[in-house]
Amino acid sequence: LCYKVKFLSIVNICIIMSDIERGYEILHQYEFPVDAYPELADFLAQHPDDLVRMVEASGDNSKQLFESGIPAVKDLINDSTWPGFVSIVEFWGDYSVNFLVYDLSCVKDLITEERWPDFVRMAEAGNNSPGLFRHVIPLFKDLINERTWSMFVDGFIRMVKATGGFSRDLFDS
């Protein structure tokens, strides 16, 4: 295990913290609801370096990321999806809270572990397109199945890139 050192200025003692303890410290510092989601907190605390990256990426919205962003998608977080969540937060930065709460949570029923990498790709194609998941994907929900999935993903990504972040406007009435 890699140990981090924390200095307590009050008593001038050096305490060695494990990565998990450091993870919990981050969760408490940014007010993640540990008591409401103890199993998720246990999982998150195992990834303190990722939590730091997410704090840095979300900037002034770090507290909201831990209070509401991560809990909004709690059912989707596991060992295989975790790297994608970190990547999405780093990509969306300050807007990542809104993306998790309002966009990704709206399409949770379409997300499977097999489709997760495609959702990460689509999320990272949608820079400057807030609301894209919640406004566009549901329009095509009834047409999406295993046969059409890859075609939908490729078309979605091409559309987002071609419209330079204004893809949602194509579908607003």
PDB file of C-alpha atoms in Angstrom:
ATOM      1  CA  LEU A   1       0.000   0.000   0.000  1.00  0.00           C
ATOM      2  CA  CYS A   2       1.053   3.521  -0.710  1.00  0.00           C
ATOM      3  CA  TYR A   3       0.727   5.666   2.387  1.00  0.00           C
ATOM      4  CA  LYS A   4       0.243   9.388   2.484  1.00  0.00           C
ATOM      5  CA  VAL A   5       1.368  11.549   5.346  1.00  0.00           C
ATOM      6  CA  LYS A   6      -0.892  14.089   7.003  1.00  0.00           C
ATOM      7  CA  PHE A   7       0.498  16.703   9.341  1.00  0.00           C
ATOM      8  CA  LEU A   8      -1.624  17.944  12.196  1.00  0.00           C
ATOM      9  CA  SER A   9      -0.529  21.472  12.940  1.00  0.00           C
ATOM     10  CA  ILE A  10      -2.259  21.658  16.318  1.00  0.00           C
ATOM     11  CA  VAL A  11      -0.237  18.926  17.984  1.00  0.00           C
ATOM     12  CA  ASN A  12       2.617  18.854  15.496  1.00  0.00           C
ATOM     13  CA  ILE A  13       2.362  15.070  15.115  1.00  0.00           C
ATOM     14  CA  CYS A  14       2.737  13.130  11.925  1.00  0.00           C
ATOM     15  CA  ILE A  15       0.004  10.554  11.238  1.00  0.00           C
ATOM     16  CA  ILE A  16       0.217   7.987   8.476  1.00  0.00           C
ATOM     17  CA  MET A  17      -3.047   7.644   6.553  1.00  0.00           C
ATOM     18  CA  SER A  18      -3.959   4.723   4.346  1.00  0.00           C
ATOM     19  CA  ASP A  19      -5.416   5.409   0.918  1.00  0.00           C
ATOM     20  CA  ILE A  20      -8.883   4.430   2.179  1.00  0.00           C
ATOM     21  CA  GLU A  21      -8.636   6.842   5.101  1.00  0.00           C
ATOM     22  CA  ARG A  22      -7.540   9.543   2.683  1.00  0.00           C
ATOM     23  CA  GLY A  23     -10.515   8.659   0.474  1.00  0.00           C
ATOM     24  CA  TYR A  24     -12.909   9.033   3.379  1.00  0.00           C
ATOM     25  CA  GLU A  25     -11.302  12.329   4.306  1.00  0.00           C
ATOM     26  CA  ILE A  26     -11.994  13.610   0.778  1.00  0.00           C
ATOM     27  CA  LEU A  27     -15.582  12.345   0.910  1.00  0.00           C
ATOM     28  CA  HIS A  28     -16.170  14.128   4.221  1.00  0.00           C
ATOM     29  CA  GLN A  29     -14.426  17.300   3.093  1.00  0.00           C
ATOM     30  CA  TYR A  30     -16.727  17.578   0.061  1.00  0.00           C
ATOM     31  CA  GLU A  31     -19.796  16.461   2.035  1.00  0.00           C
ATOM     32  CA  PHE A  32     -20.568  13.213   0.255  1.00  0.00           C
ATOM     33  CA  PRO A  33     -23.579  11.684   2.101  1.00  0.00           C
ATOM     34  CA  VAL A  34     -21.625   8.763   3.572  1.00  0.00           C
ATOM     35  CA  ASP A  35     -24.414   7.740   5.956  1.00  0.00           C
ATOM     36  CA  ALA A  36     -26.992   7.634   3.162  1.00  0.00           C
ATOM     37  CA  TYR A  37     -24.768   5.633   0.787  1.00  0.00           C
ATOM     38  CA  PRO A  38     -22.331   3.604   2.924  1.00  0.00           C
ATOM     39  CA  GLU A  39     -21.564   0.954   0.289  1.00  0.00           C
ATOM     40  CA  LEU A  40     -20.868   3.584  -2.351  1.00  0.00           C
ATOM     41  CA  ALA A  41     -18.733   5.505   0.150  1.00  0.00           C
ATOM     42  CA  ASP A  42     -16.710   2.321   0.796  1.00  0.00           C
ATOM     43  CA  PHE A  43     -16.147   1.950  -2.927  1.00  0.00           C
ATOM     44  CA  LEU A  44     -15.269   5.610  -3.534  1.00  0.00           C
ATOM     45  CA  ALA A  45     -12.872   5.738  -0.567  1.00  0.00           C
ATOM     46  CA  GLN A  46     -10.761   3.069  -2.274  1.00  0.00           C
ATOM     47  CA  HIS A  47      -9.997   5.555  -5.077  1.00  0.00           C
ATOM     48  CA  PRO A  48      -8.574   8.690  -3.418  1.00  0.00           C
ATOM     49  CA  ASP A  49      -6.375   9.650  -6.367  1.00  0.00           C
ATOM     50  CA  ASP A  50      -9.403   9.541  -8.674  1.00  0.00           C
ATOM     51  CA  LEU A  51     -11.402  11.603  -6.176  1.00  0.00           C
ATOM     52  CA  VAL A  52      -8.664  14.238  -6.174  1.00  0.00           C
ATOM     53  CA  ARG A  53      -8.709  14.332  -9.986  1.00  0.00           C
ATOM     54  CA  MET A  54     -12.479  14.785  -9.911  1.00  0.00           C
ATOM     55  CA  VAL A  55     -12.225  17.590  -7.335  1.00  0.00           C
ATOM     56  CA  GLU A  56      -9.655  19.374  -9.454  1.00  0.00           C
ATOM     57  CA  ALA A  57     -11.729  18.963 -12.624  1.00  0.00           C
ATOM     58  CA  SER A  58     -15.048  20.097 -11.121  1.00  0.00           C
ATOM     59  CA  GLY A  59     -13.517  23.215  -9.595  1.00  0.00           C
ATOM     60  CA  ASP A  60     -15.951  25.379  -7.661  1.00  0.00           C
ATOM     61  CA  ASN A  61     -18.637  22.711  -8.107  1.00  0.00           C
ATOM     62  CA  SER A  62     -16.708  19.975  -6.259  1.00  0.00           C
ATOM     63  CA  LYS A  63     -18.989  20.028  -3.237  1.00  0.00           C
ATOM     64  CA  GLN A  64     -22.081  19.684  -5.445  1.00  0.00           C
ATOM     65  CA  LEU A  65     -20.404  16.852  -7.350  1.00  0.00           C
ATOM     66  CA  PHE A  66     -20.094  14.841  -4.143  1.00  0.00           C
ATOM     67  CA  GLU A  67     -23.408  15.941  -2.603  1.00  0.00           C
ATOM     68  CA  SER A  68     -25.660  15.360  -5.613  1.00  0.00           C
ATOM     69  CA  GLY A  69     -23.768  14.476  -8.812  1.00  0.00           C
ATOM     70  CA  ILE A  70     -22.306  11.153  -7.768  1.00  0.00           C
ATOM     71  CA  PRO A  71     -25.416  10.073  -5.799  1.00  0.00           C
ATOM     72  CA  ALA A  72     -27.581  10.773  -8.893  1.00  0.00           C
ATOM     73  CA  VAL A  73     -25.810   7.979 -10.755  1.00  0.00           C
ATOM     74  CA  LYS A  74     -24.954   5.749  -7.788  1.00  0.00           C
ATOM     75  CA  ASP A  75     -26.608   2.676  -9.317  1.00  0.00           C
ATOM     76  CA  LEU A  76     -24.290   2.881 -12.323  1.00  0.00           C
ATOM     77  CA  ILE A  77     -21.012   3.017 -10.408  1.00  0.00           C
ATOM     78  CA  ASN A  78     -18.958  -0.159 -10.061  1.00  0.00           C
ATOM     79  CA  ASP A  79     -15.432  -1.411 -10.737  1.00  0.00           C
ATOM     80  CA  SER A  80     -15.885  -1.590 -14.491  1.00  0.00           C
ATOM     81  CA  THR A  81     -17.687   1.751 -14.946  1.00  0.00           C
ATOM     82  CA  TRP A  82     -15.623   3.796 -12.471  1.00  0.00           C
ATOM     83  CA  PRO A  83     -12.811   4.820 -14.864  1.00  0.00           C
ATOM     84  CA  GLY A  84     -15.458   6.143 -17.272  1.00  0.00           C
ATOM     85  CA  PHE A  85     -17.031   8.286 -14.543  1.00  0.00           C
ATOM     86  CA  VAL A  86     -13.666   9.789 -13.681  1.00  0.00           C
ATOM     87  CA  SER A  87     -13.065  10.492 -17.364  1.00  0.00           C
ATOM     88  CA  ILE A  88     -16.497  12.110 -17.805  1.00  0.00           C
ATOM     89  CA  VAL A  89     -15.988  14.376 -14.783  1.00  0.00           C
ATOM     90  CA  GLU A  90     -12.567  15.396 -16.055  1.00  0.00           C
ATOM     91  CA  PHE A  91     -13.992  16.076 -19.508  1.00  0.00           C
ATOM     92  CA  TRP A  92     -17.039  18.084 -18.384  1.00  0.00           C
ATOM     93  CA  GLY A  93     -15.221  19.912 -15.574  1.00  0.00           C
ATOM     94  CA  ASP A  94     -17.382  22.531 -13.839  1.00  0.00           C
ATOM     95  CA  TYR A  95     -20.452  21.271 -15.707  1.00  0.00           C
ATOM     96  CA  SER A  96     -19.952  17.625 -14.672  1.00  0.00           C
ATOM     97  CA  VAL A  97     -22.425  17.915 -11.779  1.00  0.00           C
ATOM     98  CA  ASN A  98     -25.215  18.998 -14.111  1.00  0.00           C
ATOM     99  CA  PHE A  99     -24.209  16.383 -16.660  1.00  0.00           C
ATOM    100  CA  LEU A 100     -24.466  13.586 -14.086  1.00  0.00           C
ATOM    101  CA  VAL A 101     -27.650  14.863 -12.417  1.00  0.00           C
ATOM    102  CA  TYR A 102     -29.656  16.014 -15.427  1.00  0.00           C
ATOM    103  CA  ASP A 103     -28.222  14.230 -18.446  1.00  0.00           C
ATOM    104  CA  LEU A 104     -26.725  10.873 -17.562  1.00  0.00           C
ATOM    105  CA  SER A 105     -29.393  10.091 -14.976  1.00  0.00           C
ATOM    106  CA  CYS A 106     -32.082  10.587 -17.668  1.00  0.00           C
ATOM    107  CA  VAL A 107     -30.742   7.720 -19.744  1.00  0.00           C
ATOM    108  CA  LYS A 108     -29.877   5.310 -16.913  1.00  0.00           C
ATOM    109  CA  ASP A 109     -32.365   2.747 -18.168  1.00  0.00           C
ATOM    110  CA  LEU A 110     -30.456   2.466 -21.467  1.00  0.00           C
ATOM    111  CA  ILE A 111     -27.062   1.970 -19.833  1.00  0.00           C
ATOM    112  CA  THR A 112     -25.658  -1.524 -19.474  1.00  0.00           C
ATOM    113  CA  GLU A 113     -22.088  -2.558 -18.729  1.00  0.00           C
ATOM    114  CA  GLU A 114     -21.705  -3.499 -22.398  1.00  0.00           C
ATOM    115  CA  ARG A 115     -22.970  -0.094 -23.556  1.00  0.00           C
ATOM    116  CA  TRP A 116     -21.114   1.923 -20.905  1.00  0.00           C
ATOM    117  CA  PRO A 117     -17.970   2.551 -23.004  1.00  0.00           C
ATOM    118  CA  ASP A 118     -20.215   3.949 -25.767  1.00  0.00           C
ATOM    119  CA  PHE A 119     -21.943   6.281 -23.313  1.00  0.00           C
ATOM    120  CA  VAL A 120     -18.540   7.545 -22.198  1.00  0.00           C
ATOM    121  CA  ARG A 121     -17.574   8.152 -25.850  1.00  0.00           C
ATOM    122  CA  MET A 122     -20.855   9.999 -26.478  1.00  0.00           C
ATOM    123  CA  ALA A 123     -20.433  12.054 -23.297  1.00  0.00           C
ATOM    124  CA  GLU A 124     -16.950  13.080 -24.325  1.00  0.00           C
ATOM    125  CA  ALA A 125     -18.115  14.003 -27.829  1.00  0.00           C
ATOM    126  CA  GLY A 126     -20.673  16.426 -26.420  1.00  0.00           C
ATOM    127  CA  ASN A 127     -18.475  19.229 -25.163  1.00  0.00           C
ATOM    128  CA  ASN A 128     -20.431  22.459 -24.806  1.00  0.00           C
ATOM    129  CA  SER A 129     -23.679  20.599 -25.404  1.00  0.00           C
ATOM    130  CA  PRO A 130     -25.461  20.670 -22.046  1.00  0.00           C
ATOM    131  CA  GLY A 131     -28.728  18.828 -22.108  1.00  0.00           C
ATOM    132  CA  LEU A 132     -27.765  16.699 -25.082  1.00  0.00           C
ATOM    133  CA  PHE A 133     -28.398  13.375 -23.364  1.00  0.00           C
ATOM    134  CA  ARG A 134     -31.676  14.443 -21.777  1.00  0.00           C
ATOM    135  CA  HIS A 135     -33.043  16.140 -24.910  1.00  0.00           C
ATOM    136  CA  VAL A 136     -31.787  14.002 -27.788  1.00  0.00           C
ATOM    137  CA  ILE A 137     -31.354  10.400 -26.674  1.00  0.00           C
ATOM    138  CA  PRO A 138     -34.916  10.025 -25.315  1.00  0.00           C
ATOM    139  CA  LEU A 139     -36.258  11.010 -28.753  1.00  0.00           C
ATOM    140  CA  PHE A 140     -34.697   7.859 -30.167  1.00  0.00           C
ATOM    141  CA  LYS A 141     -35.257   5.596 -27.167  1.00  0.00           C
ATOM    142  CA  ASP A 142     -37.902   3.453 -28.883  1.00  0.00           C
ATOM    143  CA  LEU A 143     -35.634   2.903 -31.878  1.00  0.00           C
ATOM    144  CA  ILE A 144     -32.620   1.814 -29.864  1.00  0.00           C
ATOM    145  CA  ASN A 145     -32.014  -1.915 -29.561  1.00  0.00           C
ATOM    146  CA  GLU A 146     -29.059  -4.255 -29.837  1.00  0.00           C
ATOM    147  CA  ARG A 147     -29.216  -4.191 -33.643  1.00  0.00           C
ATOM    148  CA  THR A 148     -29.351  -0.394 -33.945  1.00  0.00           C
ATOM    149  CA  TRP A 149     -27.145   0.534 -30.980  1.00  0.00           C
ATOM    150  CA  SER A 150     -23.768   0.884 -32.732  1.00  0.00           C
ATOM    151  CA  MET A 151     -25.356   2.800 -35.609  1.00  0.00           C
ATOM    152  CA  PHE A 152     -27.012   5.160 -33.111  1.00  0.00           C
ATOM    153  CA  VAL A 153     -23.756   5.753 -31.203  1.00  0.00           C
ATOM    154  CA  ASP A 154     -21.763   6.462 -34.369  1.00  0.00           C
ATOM    155  CA  GLY A 155     -24.467   8.795 -35.689  1.00  0.00           C
ATOM    156  CA  PHE A 156     -24.768  10.576 -32.357  1.00  0.00           C
ATOM    157  CA  ILE A 157     -21.031  11.242 -32.173  1.00  0.00           C
ATOM    158  CA  ARG A 158     -20.859  12.413 -35.812  1.00  0.00           C
ATOM    159  CA  MET A 159     -23.826  14.733 -35.257  1.00  0.00           C
ATOM    160  CA  VAL A 160     -22.305  16.267 -32.135  1.00  0.00           C
ATOM    161  CA  LYS A 161     -18.956  16.863 -33.802  1.00  0.00           C
ATOM    162  CA  ALA A 162     -20.522  18.249 -36.999  1.00  0.00           C
ATOM    163  CA  THR A 163     -22.701  20.756 -35.160  1.00  0.00           C
ATOM    164  CA  GLY A 164     -19.915  22.026 -32.927  1.00  0.00           C
ATOM    165  CA  GLY A 165     -21.861  21.740 -29.709  1.00  0.00           C
ATOM    166  CA  PHE A 166     -25.230  22.882 -31.029  1.00  0.00           C
ATOM    167  CA  SER A 167     -26.663  19.391 -31.613  1.00  0.00           C
ATOM    168  CA  ARG A 168     -29.429  19.869 -29.077  1.00  0.00           C
ATOM    169  CA  ASP A 169     -30.703  22.863 -31.057  1.00  0.00           C
ATOM    170  CA  LEU A 170     -31.456  20.555 -33.994  1.00  0.00           C
ATOM    171  CA  PHE A 171     -34.118  18.865 -31.888  1.00  0.00           C
ATOM    172  CA  ASP A 172     -35.600  21.804 -29.957  1.00  0.00           C
ATOM    173  CA  SER A 173     -38.985  22.873 -31.159  1.00  0.00           C
TER     174      SER A 173
END
